[in-house]
Amino acid sequence: MTDIPLSISDLTVAYHRKPVIWDIAVNIPPGTLVGVVGPNGAGKSTLLKACLDLIPVTSGRVEFFGKAYQEVRHRVAYVPQRESVDWDFPILAIDVVAMGLYRQIGWFLPVRKRHLQTAQAALDRVGIGDLANRQISQLSGGQQQRVFLARALVQQADLYLMDEPFAAVDAATETAIVEILKQMKTDGKTAVVIHHDLQTVRDYFDYVILLNMRVVAAGAVDEVFTNENLQKTYGGRLTLLDQATEAMRRREIKT
Amino acid sequence: MIASVLFDAWLRTLTLQDHNTRVVVIATTLLGFAAGAIGSFTLLRRRALMGDALSHAMLPGIGLAFLVAPALGLQAKSLPVLLGGAVASGLVGTFAILLIRHQTRLKEDAALGIVLSVFFGAGLAILGLVQQTPGGHAAGLESFIYGKTASVTTYDALWIAGTAAATILIVVLFAKELTLLCFDDSYARARGFSVVLLDILLMSSVVMVTVVGLQAVGLILMIALLVTPAAASRFWVNRIIPMLWLSAIIGAVSCLGGSLLSAGVAELPSGATIVLTAAALFFVSLLLGTERGILVRWIHRRSMRLKTDRQHVLRGLYEIVESYRFKNLATDSSRPGQSSKNQVSRSFDGEESAFANHESLVSIVDLFSMRTWSKLRLKRELKRCQADGLIKMQQETVCLTAAGREAANRATREHRLWELYLITHADVAPSRVDHGAERIEHVLEPEMIAELEQLLPASSTRSQVPDCPHSETDSIAGDALPQGLQSRGVR
């Protein structure tokens, strides 16, 4: 079973003792495009970050290709949310993409010509090769998103974790990302994508995780992406659970 | 007499004839170089004020080291002892900031403010005690507060130079990792870089530079050397590595100029002169910086404004002449045997004769009533148009030249294409479209215009100007000229 790209069991994460996701258990089959869907505050980003050790995990276990993340980092690529960085930073698009190669380049060594060539090829692949030498604030939101995607692509990983790549992007960017996702699937790679637009879930993904603090349902889109499950995910937020965690948080402030 | 003595002193300093001055100036310049380089990273990491808190927190350490050293059998005034104390208390201060931030719900700025003032206050109190000890008065510990290059010995200068070189080495070796840390730390962590270790590396470089900078610049003003050069260089470049080196050069020049000033004009604290030199360079960058300087942005805005004014004038002229022609047409078509409206192209393209008769003379008063603009601005733009050979002016009337007609055609065409686009593709009400189009049309690029042409097949011919999509031109066939003008004049 070591070829399972991502296996999560009993994962619970809490911010300041307020649980954000509870008892997540899911196995991602290889070679699938997985959409993670759920309302705001459902813990979608938290789930990805917890898998990548970016935030402390309260309990549970995450395995990539049957191993701990530290051992297989090179096989996993992460595309953070676009808003997570300052786009006014003095750096060119191609330099951002080259960041995906820093591990490969190694300590103390500068980025060299062939690395820039790899970065350029990745930018070409996402369709903005002509913007390589633009400062990143000169790019549109969609183009910035594609820069992030290119940075993940240069890594040549087998599993891609993407945090809302389709959020507030133009139609051209959306098409470009979808094309790349399809290509990944053809190459036998796996992508786990946080997604907001319920309309397109059926078109873009073949596996879906419905998340609202816990996994409401996970499985093939045809079986799981039903009105009933969507109702469970979006309708009637888990009010009692919410109140309980909110109470815990407030008590924490007082003490 | 006095002047010539002063001049001699200046000359000696500027030409670095004095050995000690030379050593000190070179060391300080290196310090500025290192501070400018590492300062770029702290600025981009948004840790600039951390350096300030750190340097203030060093004062109690200096005083305590001076008091305690004799008891440990060390020379109280030796620099390594004092600076050792400075580093120790600086680190305690940094730790206190982190502790406050993590253990309470206070934000970082509050933690910085508290630690900075408490440590500095404690430092001043300890210095007060030092003053009362024998020999304490002459110890000259105040020079750490305000900076005094004159008190730097050759031996101290070697320390400064060595530390600066080490910092520059760190910047060179870790440029790539520090960039990643500053730009996107969560991605750095996901890729397996230790953000904590990189932060420690960055902050220890700042500690090193600050501690050796105390003597030259002083702890109050050290922050300026970390922040000002980096902020100044951001006005010139858009890429971190060039920004880093430019910042280093600005820092070096500030220190060089500042220490020369201080050495030349006696009694001025070097910290002050260095900071003021850096501030002058910052001010120049702010004004003239080629990437984000005020002047560049102003020129850009001005050329945009001029372009807009020009288009408004040309379109105004076009529309007035157009309305004259409709009026003419109406009278013409009332006569039997004359050409009907459809046969006359509404654009002036290829119809030179339309301009040749008296109607193409437009009075400035009419043009002024086309829109709400100031008379002065309109007159200025008309003069510029005349200078560019687009119009001819005679007293109170203007007339488009051949080049002007072409330009007027283009300006009107772009405006109307955009209006048509907004009406057909963006569902903007025809009565409101004029205003919306005005905001955007001035930035239309040739590719966008080509795209508009494809989207709007009605205007496929290259230079044809489409009809105004929101005016009463269809009903204008009567004698509606004055109304037509009025309705557009008072928008």
PDB file of N, CA and C in Angstrom, chain A residues 54 69 73-74 76 78 80 84-86 88-92 95-96 99-100 102-103 105-109 111 135-136 148 151 155 249 253, chain B residues 44-46 105 172-180 182-187 189-194 198 234 237-241 243 292:
ATOM      1  N   LEU A  54       3.196  22.383   8.458  1.00  0.00           N
ATOM      2  CA  LEU A  54       3.340  23.838   8.580  1.00  0.00           C
ATOM      3  C   LEU A  54       2.692  24.344   9.858  1.00  0.00           C
ATOM      4  N   TYR A  69       6.542  12.818   5.856  1.00  0.00           N
ATOM      5  CA  TYR A  69       6.753  13.879   4.879  1.00  0.00           C
ATOM      6  C   TYR A  69       8.233  14.235   4.726  1.00  0.00           C
ATOM      7  N   ARG A  73       9.936  14.674   0.797  1.00  0.00           N
ATOM      8  CA  ARG A  73       9.624  16.070   0.453  1.00  0.00           C
ATOM      9  C   ARG A  73       9.705  16.346  -1.040  1.00  0.00           C
ATOM     10  N   HIS A  74      10.724  15.780  -1.684  1.00  0.00           N
ATOM     11  CA  HIS A  74      10.937  16.092  -3.096  1.00  0.00           C
ATOM     12  C   HIS A  74       9.807  15.586  -3.983  1.00  0.00           C
ATOM     13  N   VAL A  76       6.624  15.832  -3.189  1.00  0.00           N
ATOM     14  CA  VAL A  76       5.408  16.567  -2.867  1.00  0.00           C
ATOM     15  C   VAL A  76       5.621  18.050  -3.147  1.00  0.00           C
ATOM     16  N   TYR A  78       3.907  22.001  -3.190  1.00  0.00           N
ATOM     17  CA  TYR A  78       2.867  22.766  -2.506  1.00  0.00           C
ATOM     18  C   TYR A  78       2.644  24.083  -3.237  1.00  0.00           C
ATOM     19  N   PRO A  80       0.843  27.397  -2.356  1.00  0.00           N
ATOM     20  CA  PRO A  80       0.096  28.095  -1.305  1.00  0.00           C
ATOM     21  C   PRO A  80      -0.939  29.034  -1.894  1.00  0.00           C
ATOM     22  N   SER A  84      -1.011  34.599   0.427  1.00  0.00           N
ATOM     23  CA  SER A  84      -0.112  34.331   1.546  1.00  0.00           C
ATOM     24  C   SER A  84       1.200  35.097   1.456  1.00  0.00           C
ATOM     25  N   VAL A  85       1.494  35.742   0.330  1.00  0.00           N
ATOM     26  CA  VAL A  85       2.761  36.478   0.236  1.00  0.00           C
ATOM     27  C   VAL A  85       2.507  37.921  -0.169  1.00  0.00           C
ATOM     28  N   ASP A  86       3.557  38.733  -0.002  1.00  0.00           N
ATOM     29  CA  ASP A  86       3.502  40.141  -0.373  1.00  0.00           C
ATOM     30  C   ASP A  86       3.954  40.260  -1.829  1.00  0.00           C
ATOM     31  N   ASP A  88       4.344  42.743  -3.578  1.00  0.00           N
ATOM     32  CA  ASP A  88       5.134  43.933  -3.833  1.00  0.00           C
ATOM     33  C   ASP A  88       6.627  43.643  -3.665  1.00  0.00           C
ATOM     34  N   PHE A  89       6.935  42.439  -3.277  1.00  0.00           N
ATOM     35  CA  PHE A  89       8.325  42.040  -3.007  1.00  0.00           C
ATOM     36  C   PHE A  89       9.199  42.270  -4.245  1.00  0.00           C
ATOM     37  N   PRO A  90      10.426  42.789  -4.047  1.00  0.00           N
ATOM     38  CA  PRO A  90      11.289  43.061  -5.211  1.00  0.00           C
ATOM     39  C   PRO A  90      11.873  41.781  -5.817  1.00  0.00           C
ATOM     40  N   ILE A  91      11.114  41.163  -6.676  1.00  0.00           N
ATOM     41  CA  ILE A  91      11.585  39.903  -7.277  1.00  0.00           C
ATOM     42  C   ILE A  91      10.866  39.709  -8.608  1.00  0.00           C
ATOM     43  N   LEU A  92      11.528  39.059  -9.558  1.00  0.00           N
ATOM     44  CA  LEU A  92      10.922  38.829 -10.869  1.00  0.00           C
ATOM     45  C   LEU A  92      10.189  37.489 -10.878  1.00  0.00           C
ATOM     46  N   ASP A  95      12.389  34.476 -10.968  1.00  0.00           N
ATOM     47  CA  ASP A  95      13.091  34.198  -9.718  1.00  0.00           C
ATOM     48  C   ASP A  95      12.200  33.433  -8.740  1.00  0.00           C
ATOM     49  N   VAL A  96      10.909  33.776  -8.747  1.00  0.00           N
ATOM     50  CA  VAL A  96       9.981  33.057  -7.870  1.00  0.00           C
ATOM     51  C   VAL A  96       9.903  31.600  -8.300  1.00  0.00           C
ATOM     52  N   MET A  99      12.641  29.387  -7.203  1.00  0.00           N
ATOM     53  CA  MET A  99      12.623  28.975  -5.796  1.00  0.00           C
ATOM     54  C   MET A  99      12.270  27.500  -5.648  1.00  0.00           C
ATOM     55  N   GLY A 100      11.487  26.993  -6.587  1.00  0.00           N
ATOM     56  CA  GLY A 100      11.142  25.582  -6.552  1.00  0.00           C
ATOM     57  C   GLY A 100      12.354  24.677  -6.701  1.00  0.00           C
ATOM     58  N   TYR A 102      15.446  25.481  -5.324  1.00  0.00           N
ATOM     59  CA  TYR A 102      16.465  25.787  -4.310  1.00  0.00           C
ATOM     60  C   TYR A 102      17.015  24.542  -3.613  1.00  0.00           C
ATOM     61  N   ARG A 103      16.137  23.593  -3.319  1.00  0.00           N
ATOM     62  CA  ARG A 103      16.593  22.369  -2.663  1.00  0.00           C
ATOM     63  C   ARG A 103      17.606  21.650  -3.557  1.00  0.00           C
ATOM     64  N   ILE A 105      19.390  22.937  -5.985  1.00  0.00           N
ATOM     65  CA  ILE A 105      20.606  23.719  -6.185  1.00  0.00           C
ATOM     66  C   ILE A 105      21.558  23.517  -5.018  1.00  0.00           C
ATOM     67  N   GLY A 106      21.009  23.441  -3.816  1.00  0.00           N
ATOM     68  CA  GLY A 106      21.843  23.186  -2.641  1.00  0.00           C
ATOM     69  C   GLY A 106      22.308  24.457  -1.969  1.00  0.00           C
ATOM     70  N   TRP A 107      22.818  24.296  -0.760  1.00  0.00           N
ATOM     71  CA  TRP A 107      23.254  25.438   0.042  1.00  0.00           C
ATOM     72  C   TRP A 107      24.421  26.163  -0.620  1.00  0.00           C
ATOM     73  N   PHE A 108      24.545  27.414  -0.339  1.00  0.00           N
ATOM     74  CA  PHE A 108      25.687  28.278  -0.701  1.00  0.00           C
ATOM     75  C   PHE A 108      25.802  28.568  -2.196  1.00  0.00           C
ATOM     76  N   LEU A 109      25.124  27.803  -3.042  1.00  0.00           N
ATOM     77  CA  LEU A 109      25.309  28.001  -4.481  1.00  0.00           C
ATOM     78  C   LEU A 109      24.232  28.922  -5.034  1.00  0.00           C
ATOM     79  N   VAL A 111      21.679  30.551  -8.045  1.00  0.00           N
ATOM     80  CA  VAL A 111      20.854  30.034  -9.142  1.00  0.00           C
ATOM     81  C   VAL A 111      21.646  30.222 -10.431  1.00  0.00           C
ATOM     82  N   GLN A 135       8.444  42.275 -12.779  1.00  0.00           N
ATOM     83  CA  GLN A 135       8.378  42.231 -11.325  1.00  0.00           C
ATOM     84  C   GLN A 135       6.991  41.724 -10.952  1.00  0.00           C
ATOM     85  N   ILE A 136       6.888  40.945  -9.887  1.00  0.00           N
ATOM     86  CA  ILE A 136       5.647  40.216  -9.664  1.00  0.00           C
ATOM     87  C   ILE A 136       4.433  41.096  -9.394  1.00  0.00           C
ATOM     88  N   PHE A 148       2.970  30.791  -9.218  1.00  0.00           N
ATOM     89  CA  PHE A 148       3.030  29.834  -8.111  1.00  0.00           C
ATOM     90  C   PHE A 148       2.934  28.399  -8.620  1.00  0.00           C
ATOM     91  N   ARG A 151       6.174  27.364 -10.099  1.00  0.00           N
ATOM     92  CA  ARG A 151       7.164  27.075  -9.062  1.00  0.00           C
ATOM     93  C   ARG A 151       7.009  25.644  -8.546  1.00  0.00           C
ATOM     94  N   GLN A 155       9.534  21.398  -9.701  1.00  0.00           N
ATOM     95  CA  GLN A 155       9.985  20.415  -8.725  1.00  0.00           C
ATOM     96  C   GLN A 155       9.802  18.991  -9.236  1.00  0.00           C
ATOM     97  N   ARG A 249     -12.499  28.282  23.520  1.00  0.00           N
ATOM     98  CA  ARG A 249     -11.569  29.353  23.189  1.00  0.00           C
ATOM     99  C   ARG A 249     -11.702  30.498  24.191  1.00  0.00           C
ATOM    100  N   ILE A 253      -9.041  32.308  26.960  1.00  0.00           N
ATOM    101  CA  ILE A 253      -8.651  33.720  27.061  1.00  0.00           C
ATOM    102  C   ILE A 253      -8.684  34.179  28.510  1.00  0.00           C
TER     103      ILE A 253
ATOM    104  N   LEU B  44      12.740  43.519   4.407  1.00  0.00           N
ATOM    105  CA  LEU B  44      11.797  42.694   3.657  1.00  0.00           C
ATOM    106  C   LEU B  44      11.160  41.628   4.547  1.00  0.00           C
ATOM    107  N   ARG B  45      11.853  41.261   5.624  1.00  0.00           N
ATOM    108  CA  ARG B  45      11.289  40.291   6.563  1.00  0.00           C
ATOM    109  C   ARG B  45      10.377  40.994   7.561  1.00  0.00           C
ATOM    110  N   ARG B  46      10.251  42.306   7.420  1.00  0.00           N
ATOM    111  CA  ARG B  46       9.471  43.136   8.340  1.00  0.00           C
ATOM    112  C   ARG B  46       9.969  43.000   9.766  1.00  0.00           C
ATOM    113  N   ARG B 105      -1.374  38.005  24.736  1.00  0.00           N
ATOM    114  CA  ARG B 105      -2.060  38.280  23.482  1.00  0.00           C
ATOM    115  C   ARG B 105      -1.651  39.634  22.921  1.00  0.00           C
ATOM    116  N   VAL B 172      26.304  36.741   1.175  1.00  0.00           N
ATOM    117  CA  VAL B 172      26.630  36.127  -0.113  1.00  0.00           C
ATOM    118  C   VAL B 172      26.257  34.643  -0.099  1.00  0.00           C
ATOM    119  N   LEU B 173      26.625  33.953   0.981  1.00  0.00           N
ATOM    120  CA  LEU B 173      26.413  32.504   1.019  1.00  0.00           C
ATOM    121  C   LEU B 173      24.936  32.137   1.135  1.00  0.00           C
ATOM    122  N   PHE B 174      24.164  32.959   1.847  1.00  0.00           N
ATOM    123  CA  PHE B 174      22.785  32.571   2.107  1.00  0.00           C
ATOM    124  C   PHE B 174      21.771  33.465   1.394  1.00  0.00           C
ATOM    125  N   ALA B 175      22.225  34.191   0.376  1.00  0.00           N
ATOM    126  CA  ALA B 175      21.331  35.137  -0.306  1.00  0.00           C
ATOM    127  C   ALA B 175      20.044  34.436  -0.745  1.00  0.00           C
ATOM    128  N   LYS B 176      20.186  33.257  -1.325  1.00  0.00           N
ATOM    129  CA  LYS B 176      19.038  32.553  -1.891  1.00  0.00           C
ATOM    130  C   LYS B 176      18.081  32.114  -0.781  1.00  0.00           C
ATOM    131  N   GLU B 177      18.611  31.545   0.278  1.00  0.00           N
ATOM    132  CA  GLU B 177      17.750  31.054   1.357  1.00  0.00           C
ATOM    133  C   GLU B 177      17.091  32.219   2.097  1.00  0.00           C
ATOM    134  N   LEU B 178      17.846  33.297   2.313  1.00  0.00           N
ATOM    135  CA  LEU B 178      17.266  34.439   3.016  1.00  0.00           C
ATOM    136  C   LEU B 178      16.178  35.095   2.170  1.00  0.00           C
ATOM    137  N   THR B 179      16.366  35.110   0.861  1.00  0.00           N
ATOM    138  CA  THR B 179      15.322  35.640  -0.028  1.00  0.00           C
ATOM    139  C   THR B 179      14.045  34.826   0.126  1.00  0.00           C
ATOM    140  N   LEU B 180      14.203  33.527   0.107  1.00  0.00           N
ATOM    141  CA  LEU B 180      13.046  32.641   0.245  1.00  0.00           C
ATOM    142  C   LEU B 180      12.356  32.881   1.591  1.00  0.00           C
ATOM    143  N   CYS B 182      12.309  35.612   3.349  1.00  0.00           N
ATOM    144  CA  CYS B 182      11.612  36.893   3.390  1.00  0.00           C
ATOM    145  C   CYS B 182      10.376  36.878   2.503  1.00  0.00           C
ATOM    146  N   PHE B 183      10.433  36.177   1.384  1.00  0.00           N
ATOM    147  CA  PHE B 183       9.321  36.219   0.438  1.00  0.00           C
ATOM    148  C   PHE B 183       8.172  35.310   0.871  1.00  0.00           C
ATOM    149  N   ASP B 184       8.483  34.090   1.234  1.00  0.00           N
ATOM    150  CA  ASP B 184       7.426  33.108   1.441  1.00  0.00           C
ATOM    151  C   ASP B 184       7.897  32.082   2.466  1.00  0.00           C
ATOM    152  N   ASP B 185       7.756  32.417   3.745  1.00  0.00           N
ATOM    153  CA  ASP B 185       8.345  31.523   4.746  1.00  0.00           C
ATOM    154  C   ASP B 185       7.608  30.194   4.867  1.00  0.00           C
ATOM    155  N   SER B 186       6.288  30.186   4.592  1.00  0.00           N
ATOM    156  CA  SER B 186       5.611  28.893   4.750  1.00  0.00           C
ATOM    157  C   SER B 186       6.020  27.939   3.629  1.00  0.00           C
ATOM    158  N   TYR B 187       6.279  28.496   2.436  1.00  0.00           N
ATOM    159  CA  TYR B 187       6.772  27.635   1.359  1.00  0.00           C
ATOM    160  C   TYR B 187       8.162  27.125   1.720  1.00  0.00           C
ATOM    161  N   ARG B 189       9.297  26.511   4.600  1.00  0.00           N
ATOM    162  CA  ARG B 189       9.153  25.433   5.573  1.00  0.00           C
ATOM    163  C   ARG B 189       8.668  24.155   4.895  1.00  0.00           C
ATOM    164  N   ALA B 190       7.713  24.305   3.969  1.00  0.00           N
ATOM    165  CA  ALA B 190       7.203  23.127   3.271  1.00  0.00           C
ATOM    166  C   ALA B 190       8.313  22.427   2.497  1.00  0.00           C
ATOM    167  N   ARG B 191       9.285  23.212   2.012  1.00  0.00           N
ATOM    168  CA  ARG B 191      10.373  22.615   1.248  1.00  0.00           C
ATOM    169  C   ARG B 191      11.485  22.103   2.149  1.00  0.00           C
ATOM    170  N   GLY B 192      11.295  22.214   3.460  1.00  0.00           N
ATOM    171  CA  GLY B 192      12.254  21.616   4.372  1.00  0.00           C
ATOM    172  C   GLY B 192      13.356  22.540   4.840  1.00  0.00           C
ATOM    173  N   PHE B 193      13.228  23.850   4.582  1.00  0.00           N
ATOM    174  CA  PHE B 193      14.206  24.782   5.135  1.00  0.00           C
ATOM    175  C   PHE B 193      13.760  25.128   6.550  1.00  0.00           C
ATOM    176  N   SER B 194      14.718  25.213   7.471  1.00  0.00           N
ATOM    177  CA  SER B 194      14.338  25.562   8.824  1.00  0.00           C
ATOM    178  C   SER B 194      14.200  27.076   8.933  1.00  0.00           C
ATOM    179  N   LEU B 198      17.043  29.986   9.902  1.00  0.00           N
ATOM    180  CA  LEU B 198      17.316  31.108   8.994  1.00  0.00           C
ATOM    181  C   LEU B 198      17.058  32.439   9.688  1.00  0.00           C
ATOM    182  N   ARG B 234      15.252  50.575  -2.625  1.00  0.00           N
ATOM    183  CA  ARG B 234      14.011  50.027  -3.188  1.00  0.00           C
ATOM    184  C   ARG B 234      13.415  50.968  -4.240  1.00  0.00           C
ATOM    185  N   VAL B 237      15.494  49.877  -7.714  1.00  0.00           N
ATOM    186  CA  VAL B 237      15.522  48.544  -8.334  1.00  0.00           C
ATOM    187  C   VAL B 237      14.341  47.699  -7.915  1.00  0.00           C
ATOM    188  N   ASN B 238      14.058  46.694  -8.725  1.00  0.00           N
ATOM    189  CA  ASN B 238      12.900  45.837  -8.533  1.00  0.00           C
ATOM    190  C   ASN B 238      13.274  44.387  -8.300  1.00  0.00           C
ATOM    191  N   ARG B 239      14.532  44.161  -7.949  1.00  0.00           N
ATOM    192  CA  ARG B 239      14.958  42.781  -7.813  1.00  0.00           C
ATOM    193  C   ARG B 239      15.858  42.704  -6.596  1.00  0.00           C
ATOM    194  N   ILE B 240      15.680  41.680  -5.804  1.00  0.00           N
ATOM    195  CA  ILE B 240      16.276  41.720  -4.477  1.00  0.00           C
ATOM    196  C   ILE B 240      17.810  41.756  -4.479  1.00  0.00           C
ATOM    197  N   ILE B 241      18.457  40.992  -5.349  1.00  0.00           N
ATOM    198  CA  ILE B 241      19.926  40.948  -5.277  1.00  0.00           C
ATOM    199  C   ILE B 241      20.544  42.309  -5.640  1.00  0.00           C
ATOM    200  N   MET B 243      19.083  45.106  -5.319  1.00  0.00           N
ATOM    201  CA  MET B 243      18.652  45.996  -4.235  1.00  0.00           C
ATOM    202  C   MET B 243      19.591  45.873  -3.041  1.00  0.00           C
ATOM    203  N   ARG B 292      10.471  53.694  -8.405  1.00  0.00           N
ATOM    204  CA  ARG B 292       9.291  54.134  -7.670  1.00  0.00           C
ATOM    205  C   ARG B 292       9.426  55.569  -7.195  1.00  0.00           C
TER     206      ARG B 292
END
